[in-house]
Amino acid sequence: MRFGHIERKQSFPLGARCQISSNTTGGYQLTFADYPTIKADAINVEGLWQAL
């Protein structure tokens, strides 16, 4: 799995449980569950930009 400081890479959610499973063609599947999320309506958009 490609990750880190490289070009084409995957993102991994922090705080998630994951399970990796192999398949019959020599590949794998990575499944994430129970990771924290932010509700969009809880974000104060005006507070994201500050005048310099």
Tab-separated table of C-alpha atoms in Angstrom:
chain	number	residue	atom	x	y	z
A	1	MET	CA	0.000	0.000	0.000
A	2	ARG	CA	1.404	3.363	-1.015
A	3	PHE	CA	1.526	6.009	1.739
A	4	GLY	CA	3.898	8.607	3.139
A	5	HIS	CA	5.753	11.420	1.376
A	6	ILE	CA	5.356	10.144	-2.186
A	7	GLU	CA	3.223	10.994	-5.184
A	8	ARG	CA	0.197	8.723	-5.637
A	9	LYS	CA	-0.725	7.543	-2.143
A	10	GLN	CA	-3.632	6.432	0.044
A	11	SER	CA	-5.033	8.194	3.098
A	12	PHE	CA	-5.644	6.347	6.348
A	13	PRO	CA	-8.239	7.611	8.849
A	14	LEU	CA	-6.744	8.188	12.301
A	15	GLY	CA	-8.393	6.348	15.159
A	16	ALA	CA	-10.010	3.725	12.919
A	17	ARG	CA	-10.153	-0.028	13.320
A	18	CYS	CA	-9.058	-1.818	10.165
A	19	GLN	CA	-9.041	-5.299	8.748
A	20	ILE	CA	-6.860	-6.525	5.886
A	21	SER	CA	-7.974	-9.530	3.834
A	22	SER	CA	-6.210	-11.282	0.976
A	23	ASN	CA	-8.043	-12.265	-2.185
A	24	THR	CA	-7.601	-15.102	-4.686
A	25	THR	CA	-5.630	-12.994	-7.198
A	26	GLY	CA	-2.774	-12.091	-4.832
A	27	GLY	CA	-4.221	-8.712	-3.879
A	28	TYR	CA	-5.789	-7.473	-0.702
A	29	GLN	CA	-8.654	-5.409	0.664
A	30	LEU	CA	-8.321	-3.007	3.572
A	31	THR	CA	-11.548	-2.143	5.401
A	32	PHE	CA	-11.849	0.706	7.932
A	33	ALA	CA	-14.557	1.025	10.605
A	34	ASP	CA	-15.473	3.098	13.663
A	35	TYR	CA	-13.426	6.160	12.779
A	36	PRO	CA	-14.328	9.603	14.091
A	37	THR	CA	-15.996	12.084	11.729
A	38	ILE	CA	-16.917	15.758	11.878
A	39	LYS	CA	-20.504	16.736	11.197
A	40	ALA	CA	-20.557	19.386	8.464
A	41	ASP	CA	-23.160	21.495	10.258
A	42	ALA	CA	-20.883	21.727	13.327
A	43	ILE	CA	-18.136	23.583	11.426
A	44	ASN	CA	-17.973	27.362	11.802
A	45	VAL	CA	-17.002	28.192	8.196
A	46	GLU	CA	-16.426	31.893	8.925
A	47	GLY	CA	-13.790	30.928	11.496
A	48	LEU	CA	-11.714	29.062	8.880
A	49	TRP	CA	-10.454	32.261	7.230
A	50	GLN	CA	-8.620	34.955	9.128
A	51	ALA	CA	-7.529	38.357	7.873
A	52	LEU	CA	-3.777	38.801	7.922
